[in-house]
JSON list of C-alpha atoms in Angstrom, two decimals:
[
{"chain": "A", "resi": 1188, "resn": "MET", "atom": "CA", "xyz": [126.04, 83.31, 113.25]},
{"chain": "A", "resi": 1189, "resn": "HIS", "atom": "CA", "xyz": [124.76, 82.60, 109.68]},
{"chain": "A", "resi": 1190, "resn": "THR", "atom": "CA", "xyz": [126.11, 82.04, 106.26]},
{"chain": "A", "resi": 1191, "resn": "LEU", "atom": "CA", "xyz": [124.07, 83.87, 103.21]},
{"chain": "A", "resi": 1192, "resn": "LEU", "atom": "CA", "xyz": [125.72, 82.84, 100.04]},
{"chain": "A", "resi": 1193, "resn": "VAL", "atom": "CA", "xyz": [124.56, 84.91, 96.93]},
{"chain": "A", "resi": 1194, "resn": "LEU", "atom": "CA", "xyz": [125.09, 83.21, 93.91]},
{"chain": "A", "resi": 1195, "resn": "ARG", "atom": "CA", "xyz": [124.29, 84.86, 90.42]},
{"chain": "A", "resi": 1196, "resn": "HIS", "atom": "CA", "xyz": [123.25, 82.37, 87.49]},
{"chain": "A", "resi": 1197, "resn": "ALA", "atom": "CA", "xyz": [126.06, 81.46, 85.37]},
{"chain": "A", "resi": 1198, "resn": "LYS", "atom": "CA", "xyz": [126.52, 82.72, 81.62]},
{"chain": "A", "resi": 1199, "resn": "ALA", "atom": "CA", "xyz": [123.58, 82.29, 79.60]},
{"chain": "A", "resi": 1200, "resn": "ALA", "atom": "CA", "xyz": [123.10, 82.21, 76.24]},
{"chain": "A", "resi": 1201, "resn": "GLY", "atom": "CA", "xyz": [121.07, 85.27, 74.46]},
{"chain": "A", "resi": 1202, "resn": "GLU", "atom": "CA", "xyz": [119.08, 83.80, 71.82]},
{"chain": "A", "resi": 1203, "resn": "PRO", "atom": "CA", "xyz": [116.84, 85.56, 69.13]},
{"chain": "A", "resi": 1204, "resn": "GLY", "atom": "CA", "xyz": [113.49, 84.75, 69.92]},
{"chain": "A", "resi": 1205, "resn": "VAL", "atom": "CA", "xyz": [114.04, 82.57, 72.67]},
{"chain": "A", "resi": 1206, "resn": "ASN", "atom": "CA", "xyz": [111.69, 83.67, 76.32]},
{"chain": "A", "resi": 1207, "resn": "ASP", "atom": "CA", "xyz": [113.72, 84.97, 78.59]},
{"chain": "A", "resi": 1208, "resn": "LEU", "atom": "CA", "xyz": [113.24, 82.64, 81.58]},
{"chain": "A", "resi": 1209, "resn": "GLN", "atom": "CA", "xyz": [113.59, 79.35, 78.83]},
{"chain": "A", "resi": 1210, "resn": "ARG", "atom": "CA", "xyz": [117.19, 80.79, 78.21]},
{"chain": "A", "resi": 1211, "resn": "PRO", "atom": "CA", "xyz": [120.17, 78.38, 78.70]},
{"chain": "A", "resi": 1212, "resn": "LEU", "atom": "CA", "xyz": [123.62, 78.57, 80.31]},
{"chain": "A", "resi": 1213, "resn": "THR", "atom": "CA", "xyz": [126.32, 78.56, 77.95]},
{"chain": "A", "resi": 1214, "resn": "ALA", "atom": "CA", "xyz": [128.59, 75.70, 77.85]},
{"chain": "A", "resi": 1215, "resn": "GLY", "atom": "CA", "xyz": [131.27, 77.88, 79.55]},
{"chain": "A", "resi": 1216, "resn": "GLY", "atom": "CA", "xyz": [128.42, 78.55, 82.26]},
{"chain": "A", "resi": 1217, "resn": "ARG", "atom": "CA", "xyz": [127.89, 74.94, 82.92]},
{"chain": "A", "resi": 1218, "resn": "ARG", "atom": "CA", "xyz": [131.66, 75.05, 83.85]},
{"chain": "A", "resi": 1219, "resn": "ASP", "atom": "CA", "xyz": [131.59, 77.83, 85.77]},
{"chain": "A", "resi": 1220, "resn": "ALA", "atom": "CA", "xyz": [128.93, 76.76, 87.68]},
{"chain": "A", "resi": 1221, "resn": "GLY", "atom": "CA", "xyz": [130.56, 73.43, 88.69]},
{"chain": "A", "resi": 1222, "resn": "ALA", "atom": "CA", "xyz": [134.06, 75.30, 89.71]},
{"chain": "A", "resi": 1223, "resn": "ALA", "atom": "CA", "xyz": [131.46, 77.40, 91.88]},
{"chain": "A", "resi": 1224, "resn": "GLY", "atom": "CA", "xyz": [130.37, 73.91, 93.33]},
{"chain": "A", "resi": 1225, "resn": "ARG", "atom": "CA", "xyz": [133.73, 72.44, 93.34]},
{"chain": "A", "resi": 1226, "resn": "TRP", "atom": "CA", "xyz": [135.22, 75.95, 95.06]},
{"chain": "A", "resi": 1227, "resn": "LEU", "atom": "CA", "xyz": [132.52, 75.91, 98.05]},
{"chain": "A", "resi": 1228, "resn": "LEU", "atom": "CA", "xyz": [133.46, 72.12, 98.45]},
{"chain": "A", "resi": 1229, "resn": "ALA", "atom": "CA", "xyz": [137.21, 73.46, 99.33]},
{"chain": "A", "resi": 1230, "resn": "GLN", "atom": "CA", "xyz": [135.78, 76.41, 101.41]},
{"chain": "A", "resi": 1231, "resn": "GLY", "atom": "CA", "xyz": [134.09, 73.66, 103.73]},
{"chain": "A", "resi": 1232, "resn": "ILE", "atom": "CA", "xyz": [131.01, 75.53, 102.79]},
{"chain": "A", "resi": 1233, "resn": "ALA", "atom": "CA", "xyz": [127.44, 73.88, 102.44]},
{"chain": "A", "resi": 1234, "resn": "PRO", "atom": "CA", "xyz": [124.13, 75.35, 101.92]},
{"chain": "A", "resi": 1235, "resn": "GLY", "atom": "CA", "xyz": [121.54, 73.67, 104.34]},
{"chain": "A", "resi": 1236, "resn": "ARG", "atom": "CA", "xyz": [118.91, 75.58, 102.41]},
{"chain": "A", "resi": 1237, "resn": "VAL", "atom": "CA", "xyz": [118.69, 77.14, 98.80]},
{"chain": "A", "resi": 1238, "resn": "ILE", "atom": "CA", "xyz": [116.38, 79.54, 97.23]},
{"chain": "A", "resi": 1239, "resn": "CYS", "atom": "CA", "xyz": [116.31, 79.69, 93.23]},
{"chain": "A", "resi": 1240, "resn": "SER", "atom": "CA", "xyz": [115.00, 81.27, 90.43]},
{"chain": "A", "resi": 1241, "resn": "PRO", "atom": "CA", "xyz": [112.84, 79.30, 88.34]},
{"chain": "A", "resi": 1242, "resn": "SER", "atom": "CA", "xyz": [114.46, 80.64, 85.38]},
{"chain": "A", "resi": 1243, "resn": "ARG", "atom": "CA", "xyz": [116.08, 77.81, 83.32]},
{"chain": "A", "resi": 1244, "resn": "ARG", "atom": "CA", "xyz": [119.76, 79.24, 83.60]},
{"chain": "A", "resi": 1245, "resn": "THR", "atom": "CA", "xyz": [118.73, 79.81, 87.42]},
{"chain": "A", "resi": 1246, "resn": "ARG", "atom": "CA", "xyz": [118.02, 76.34, 87.75]},
{"chain": "A", "resi": 1247, "resn": "GLU", "atom": "CA", "xyz": [120.76, 74.55, 85.32]},
{"chain": "A", "resi": 1248, "resn": "THR", "atom": "CA", "xyz": [123.50, 76.79, 87.69]},
{"chain": "A", "resi": 1249, "resn": "TRP", "atom": "CA", "xyz": [122.12, 75.11, 91.10]},
{"chain": "A", "resi": 1250, "resn": "ALA", "atom": "CA", "xyz": [122.22, 71.93, 89.28]},
{"chain": "A", "resi": 1251, "resn": "ARG", "atom": "CA", "xyz": [125.81, 72.31, 88.51]},
{"chain": "A", "resi": 1252, "resn": "LEU", "atom": "CA", "xyz": [127.05, 73.06, 91.52]},
{"chain": "A", "resi": 1253, "resn": "ALA", "atom": "CA", "xyz": [124.89, 70.55, 93.68]},
{"chain": "A", "resi": 1254, "resn": "THR", "atom": "CA", "xyz": [126.55, 68.02, 91.25]},
{"chain": "A", "resi": 1255, "resn": "ALA", "atom": "CA", "xyz": [129.61, 69.48, 92.42]},
{"chain": "A", "resi": 1256, "resn": "LEU", "atom": "CA", "xyz": [128.78, 70.00, 95.98]},
{"chain": "A", "resi": 1257, "resn": "GLY", "atom": "CA", "xyz": [127.67, 66.06, 95.99]},
{"chain": "A", "resi": 1258, "resn": "ALA", "atom": "CA", "xyz": [127.10, 64.47, 99.25]},
{"chain": "A", "resi": 1259, "resn": "ALA", "atom": "CA", "xyz": [127.33, 68.48, 100.67]},
{"chain": "A", "resi": 1260, "resn": "ALA", "atom": "CA", "xyz": [124.44, 69.19, 98.33]},
{"chain": "A", "resi": 1261, "resn": "PRO", "atom": "CA", "xyz": [120.96, 70.06, 100.71]},
{"chain": "A", "resi": 1262, "resn": "GLU", "atom": "CA", "xyz": [118.34, 67.28, 100.18]},
{"chain": "A", "resi": 1263, "resn": "ARG", "atom": "CA", "xyz": [115.43, 68.42, 97.35]},
{"chain": "A", "resi": 1264, "resn": "SER", "atom": "CA", "xyz": [113.04, 69.37, 100.00]},
{"chain": "A", "resi": 1265, "resn": "ALA", "atom": "CA", "xyz": [115.61, 72.10, 101.40]},
{"chain": "A", "resi": 1266, "resn": "VAL", "atom": "CA", "xyz": [115.15, 73.54, 97.63]},
{"chain": "A", "resi": 1267, "resn": "SER", "atom": "CA", "xyz": [112.50, 75.67, 96.20]},
{"chain": "A", "resi": 1268, "resn": "PHE", "atom": "CA", "xyz": [111.80, 77.16, 93.37]},
{"chain": "A", "resi": 1269, "resn": "ASP", "atom": "CA", "xyz": [110.79, 81.08, 93.77]},
{"chain": "A", "resi": 1270, "resn": "ARG", "atom": "CA", "xyz": [108.98, 82.97, 91.00]},
{"chain": "A", "resi": 1271, "resn": "ARG", "atom": "CA", "xyz": [110.06, 85.92, 93.45]},
{"chain": "A", "resi": 1272, "resn": "VAL", "atom": "CA", "xyz": [113.42, 85.76, 93.01]},
{"chain": "A", "resi": 1273, "resn": "TYR", "atom": "CA", "xyz": [113.24, 85.89, 89.19]},
{"chain": "A", "resi": 1274, "resn": "ASP", "atom": "CA", "xyz": [111.44, 89.35, 89.46]},
{"chain": "A", "resi": 1275, "resn": "ALA", "atom": "CA", "xyz": [113.21, 91.09, 92.40]},
{"chain": "A", "resi": 1276, "resn": "GLY", "atom": "CA", "xyz": [114.49, 93.95, 93.73]},
{"chain": "A", "resi": 1277, "resn": "VAL", "atom": "CA", "xyz": [117.07, 94.03, 96.12]},
{"chain": "A", "resi": 1278, "resn": "GLN", "atom": "CA", "xyz": [114.01, 95.02, 99.08]},
{"chain": "A", "resi": 1279, "resn": "ALA", "atom": "CA", "xyz": [112.59, 91.89, 97.52]},
{"chain": "A", "resi": 1280, "resn": "LEU", "atom": "CA", "xyz": [115.76, 89.72, 98.15]},
{"chain": "A", "resi": 1281, "resn": "LEU", "atom": "CA", "xyz": [116.16, 91.02, 101.98]},
{"chain": "A", "resi": 1282, "resn": "TYR", "atom": "CA", "xyz": [112.46, 89.54, 102.67]},
{"chain": "A", "resi": 1283, "resn": "LEU", "atom": "CA", "xyz": [113.04, 86.18, 101.78]},
{"chain": "A", "resi": 1284, "resn": "VAL", "atom": "CA", "xyz": [116.14, 86.54, 103.45]},
{"chain": "A", "resi": 1285, "resn": "ALA", "atom": "CA", "xyz": [113.77, 87.78, 106.51]},
{"chain": "A", "resi": 1286, "resn": "GLU", "atom": "CA", "xyz": [111.48, 84.68, 105.95]},
{"chain": "A", "resi": 1287, "resn": "GLN", "atom": "CA", "xyz": [114.25, 81.88, 106.55]},
{"chain": "A", "resi": 1288, "resn": "PRO", "atom": "CA", "xyz": [114.03, 79.80, 109.42]},
{"chain": "A", "resi": 1289, "resn": "GLY", "atom": "CA", "xyz": [116.58, 80.34, 112.90]},
{"chain": "A", "resi": 1290, "resn": "GLU", "atom": "CA", "xyz": [118.02, 76.67, 112.19]},
{"chain": "A", "resi": 1291, "resn": "ALA", "atom": "CA", "xyz": [119.07, 77.40, 108.68]},
{"chain": "A", "resi": 1292, "resn": "ALA", "atom": "CA", "xyz": [122.87, 77.84, 109.22]},
{"chain": "A", "resi": 1293, "resn": "ALA", "atom": "CA", "xyz": [123.71, 78.70, 105.69]},
{"chain": "A", "resi": 1294, "resn": "VAL", "atom": "CA", "xyz": [121.13, 79.55, 103.13]},
{"chain": "A", "resi": 1295, "resn": "MET", "atom": "CA", "xyz": [122.41, 80.26, 99.26]},
{"chain": "A", "resi": 1296, "resn": "ILE", "atom": "CA", "xyz": [120.16, 82.71, 96.91]},
{"chain": "A", "resi": 1297, "resn": "VAL", "atom": "CA", "xyz": [120.46, 81.42, 93.12]},
{"chain": "A", "resi": 1298, "resn": "GLY", "atom": "CA", "xyz": [119.35, 84.58, 91.32]},
{"chain": "A", "resi": 1299, "resn": "HIS", "atom": "CA", "xyz": [119.81, 87.44, 88.73]},
{"chain": "A", "resi": 1300, "resn": "ASN", "atom": "CA", "xyz": [122.03, 91.01, 88.36]},
{"chain": "A", "resi": 1301, "resn": "PRO", "atom": "CA", "xyz": [121.22, 93.38, 89.22]},
{"chain": "A", "resi": 1302, "resn": "ALA", "atom": "CA", "xyz": [119.41, 92.50, 92.42]},
{"chain": "A", "resi": 1303, "resn": "SER", "atom": "CA", "xyz": [122.18, 89.65, 93.60]},
{"chain": "A", "resi": 1304, "resn": "HIS", "atom": "CA", "xyz": [125.02, 92.69, 93.32]},
{"chain": "A", "resi": 1305, "resn": "GLU", "atom": "CA", "xyz": [122.92, 95.06, 95.10]},
{"chain": "A", "resi": 1306, "resn": "LEU", "atom": "CA", "xyz": [121.98, 92.33, 97.91]},
{"chain": "A", "resi": 1307, "resn": "ALA", "atom": "CA", "xyz": [125.48, 91.81, 98.88]},
{"chain": "A", "resi": 1308, "resn": "ALA", "atom": "CA", "xyz": [126.32, 95.45, 98.37]},
{"chain": "A", "resi": 1309, "resn": "GLU", "atom": "CA", "xyz": [123.58, 96.49, 100.40]},
{"chain": "A", "resi": 1310, "resn": "LEU", "atom": "CA", "xyz": [124.34, 93.89, 103.45]},
{"chain": "A", "resi": 1311, "resn": "THR", "atom": "CA", "xyz": [128.01, 94.40, 103.86]},
{"chain": "A", "resi": 1312, "resn": "GLY", "atom": "CA", "xyz": [128.21, 97.87, 102.93]},
{"chain": "A", "resi": 1313, "resn": "ARG", "atom": "CA", "xyz": [130.51, 97.31, 100.39]},
{"chain": "A", "resi": 1314, "resn": "ARG", "atom": "CA", "xyz": [130.33, 98.70, 96.66]},
{"chain": "A", "resi": 1315, "resn": "ASP", "atom": "CA", "xyz": [133.99, 98.29, 95.40]},
{"chain": "A", "resi": 1316, "resn": "PHE", "atom": "CA", "xyz": [133.62, 94.31, 93.84]},
{"chain": "A", "resi": 1317, "resn": "ALA", "atom": "CA", "xyz": [132.71, 93.26, 90.83]},
{"chain": "A", "resi": 1318, "resn": "PHE", "atom": "CA", "xyz": [129.78, 91.14, 90.12]},
{"chain": "A", "resi": 1319, "resn": "PRO", "atom": "CA", "xyz": [129.94, 89.08, 86.92]},
{"chain": "A", "resi": 1320, "resn": "PRO", "atom": "CA", "xyz": [128.09, 85.74, 85.85]},
{"chain": "A", "resi": 1321, "resn": "CYS", "atom": "CA", "xyz": [128.57, 82.69, 88.29]},
{"chain": "A", "resi": 1322, "resn": "ALA", "atom": "CA", "xyz": [129.61, 85.49, 91.08]},
{"chain": "A", "resi": 1323, "resn": "LEU", "atom": "CA", "xyz": [129.64, 84.27, 94.40]},
{"chain": "A", "resi": 1324, "resn": "ALA", "atom": "CA", "xyz": [129.15, 86.29, 97.69]},
{"chain": "A", "resi": 1325, "resn": "VAL", "atom": "CA", "xyz": [129.76, 84.52, 101.14]},
{"chain": "A", "resi": 1326, "resn": "ILE", "atom": "CA", "xyz": [128.36, 86.88, 103.59]},
{"chain": "A", "resi": 1327, "resn": "ARG", "atom": "CA", "xyz": [128.65, 86.32, 107.16]},
{"chain": "A", "resi": 1328, "resn": "LEU", "atom": "CA", "xyz": [125.74, 87.76, 109.54]},
{"chain": "A", "resi": 1329, "resn": "THR", "atom": "CA", "xyz": [125.43, 88.02, 113.12]},
{"chain": "A", "resi": 1330, "resn": "GLY", "atom": "CA", "xyz": [121.56, 87.85, 114.64]},
{"chain": "A", "resi": 1331, "resn": "SER", "atom": "CA", "xyz": [118.99, 85.81, 113.26]},
{"chain": "A", "resi": 1332, "resn": "TRP", "atom": "CA", "xyz": [117.73, 85.62, 109.49]},
{"chain": "A", "resi": 1333, "resn": "ALA", "atom": "CA", "xyz": [115.03, 88.54, 110.08]},
{"chain": "A", "resi": 1334, "resn": "ASP", "atom": "CA", "xyz": [117.85, 90.56, 111.56]},
{"chain": "A", "resi": 1335, "resn": "ALA", "atom": "CA", "xyz": [119.48, 90.97, 108.23]},
{"chain": "A", "resi": 1336, "resn": "VAL", "atom": "CA", "xyz": [119.79, 94.85, 106.84]},
{"chain": "A", "resi": 1337, "resn": "PRO", "atom": "CA", "xyz": [121.61, 96.78, 105.33]},
{"chain": "A", "resi": 1338, "resn": "GLY", "atom": "CA", "xyz": [124.91, 96.88, 106.48]},
{"chain": "A", "resi": 1339, "resn": "THR", "atom": "CA", "xyz": [124.70, 94.05, 109.01]},
{"chain": "A", "resi": 1340, "resn": "GLY", "atom": "CA", "xyz": [127.09, 91.49, 106.86]},
{"chain": "A", "resi": 1341, "resn": "GLU", "atom": "CA", "xyz": [130.20, 91.06, 106.45]},
{"chain": "A", "resi": 1342, "resn": "LEU", "atom": "CA", "xyz": [131.79, 89.95, 102.96]},
{"chain": "A", "resi": 1343, "resn": "ALA", "atom": "CA", "xyz": [133.37, 86.73, 104.18]},
{"chain": "A", "resi": 1344, "resn": "ALA", "atom": "CA", "xyz": [134.81, 85.73, 100.61]},
{"chain": "A", "resi": 1345, "resn": "LEU", "atom": "CA", "xyz": [134.15, 86.72, 97.15]},
{"chain": "A", "resi": 1346, "resn": "TRP", "atom": "CA", "xyz": [134.51, 84.26, 94.28]},
{"chain": "A", "resi": 1347, "resn": "THR", "atom": "CA", "xyz": [134.07, 84.77, 90.21]},
{"chain": "A", "resi": 1348, "resn": "PRO", "atom": "CA", "xyz": [135.26, 82.34, 87.69]},
{"chain": "A", "resi": 1349, "resn": "GLN", "atom": "CA", "xyz": [138.30, 84.84, 86.81]},
{"chain": "A", "resi": 1350, "resn": "GLU", "atom": "CA", "xyz": [139.44, 82.99, 89.69]},
{"chain": "A", "resi": 1351, "resn": "SER", "atom": "CA", "xyz": [139.24, 79.24, 88.82]},
{"chain": "A", "resi": 1352, "resn": "GLY", "atom": "CA", "xyz": [141.32, 80.34, 85.70]}
]
């Protein structure tokens, strides 16, 4: 059994004239990213590998979440910043999932919408959930990472910032 953690970046500022790749998190986004990490820690879930978009807002989301995970966060060598996540559609994200090594029990993708929501929906066959900024889907997969195709996952948990109060 493998666990895929699909995390949409936290709320980002939309300042005029700021390059999209350089948009920072808002204060609320920083708070939410830390809360997502604390929730994961409370659930006893931690990624062994992380694939993160290189945008500032996704890097900041991951950094806040990793800080909240503390010693449970993966080593830096297990975190990659992959341009393909920034530009990805759902099929490209499925390819990234399929590339993961078999020994990785839990992998996190830190990305953007609509692709993040679509990935969670496609894998689980469910479309009955919202995926706001900083939403985190915990998807259980059977078989290898390469076997992760639409309909093969179970939405084991879904955390959103609204749940943290």
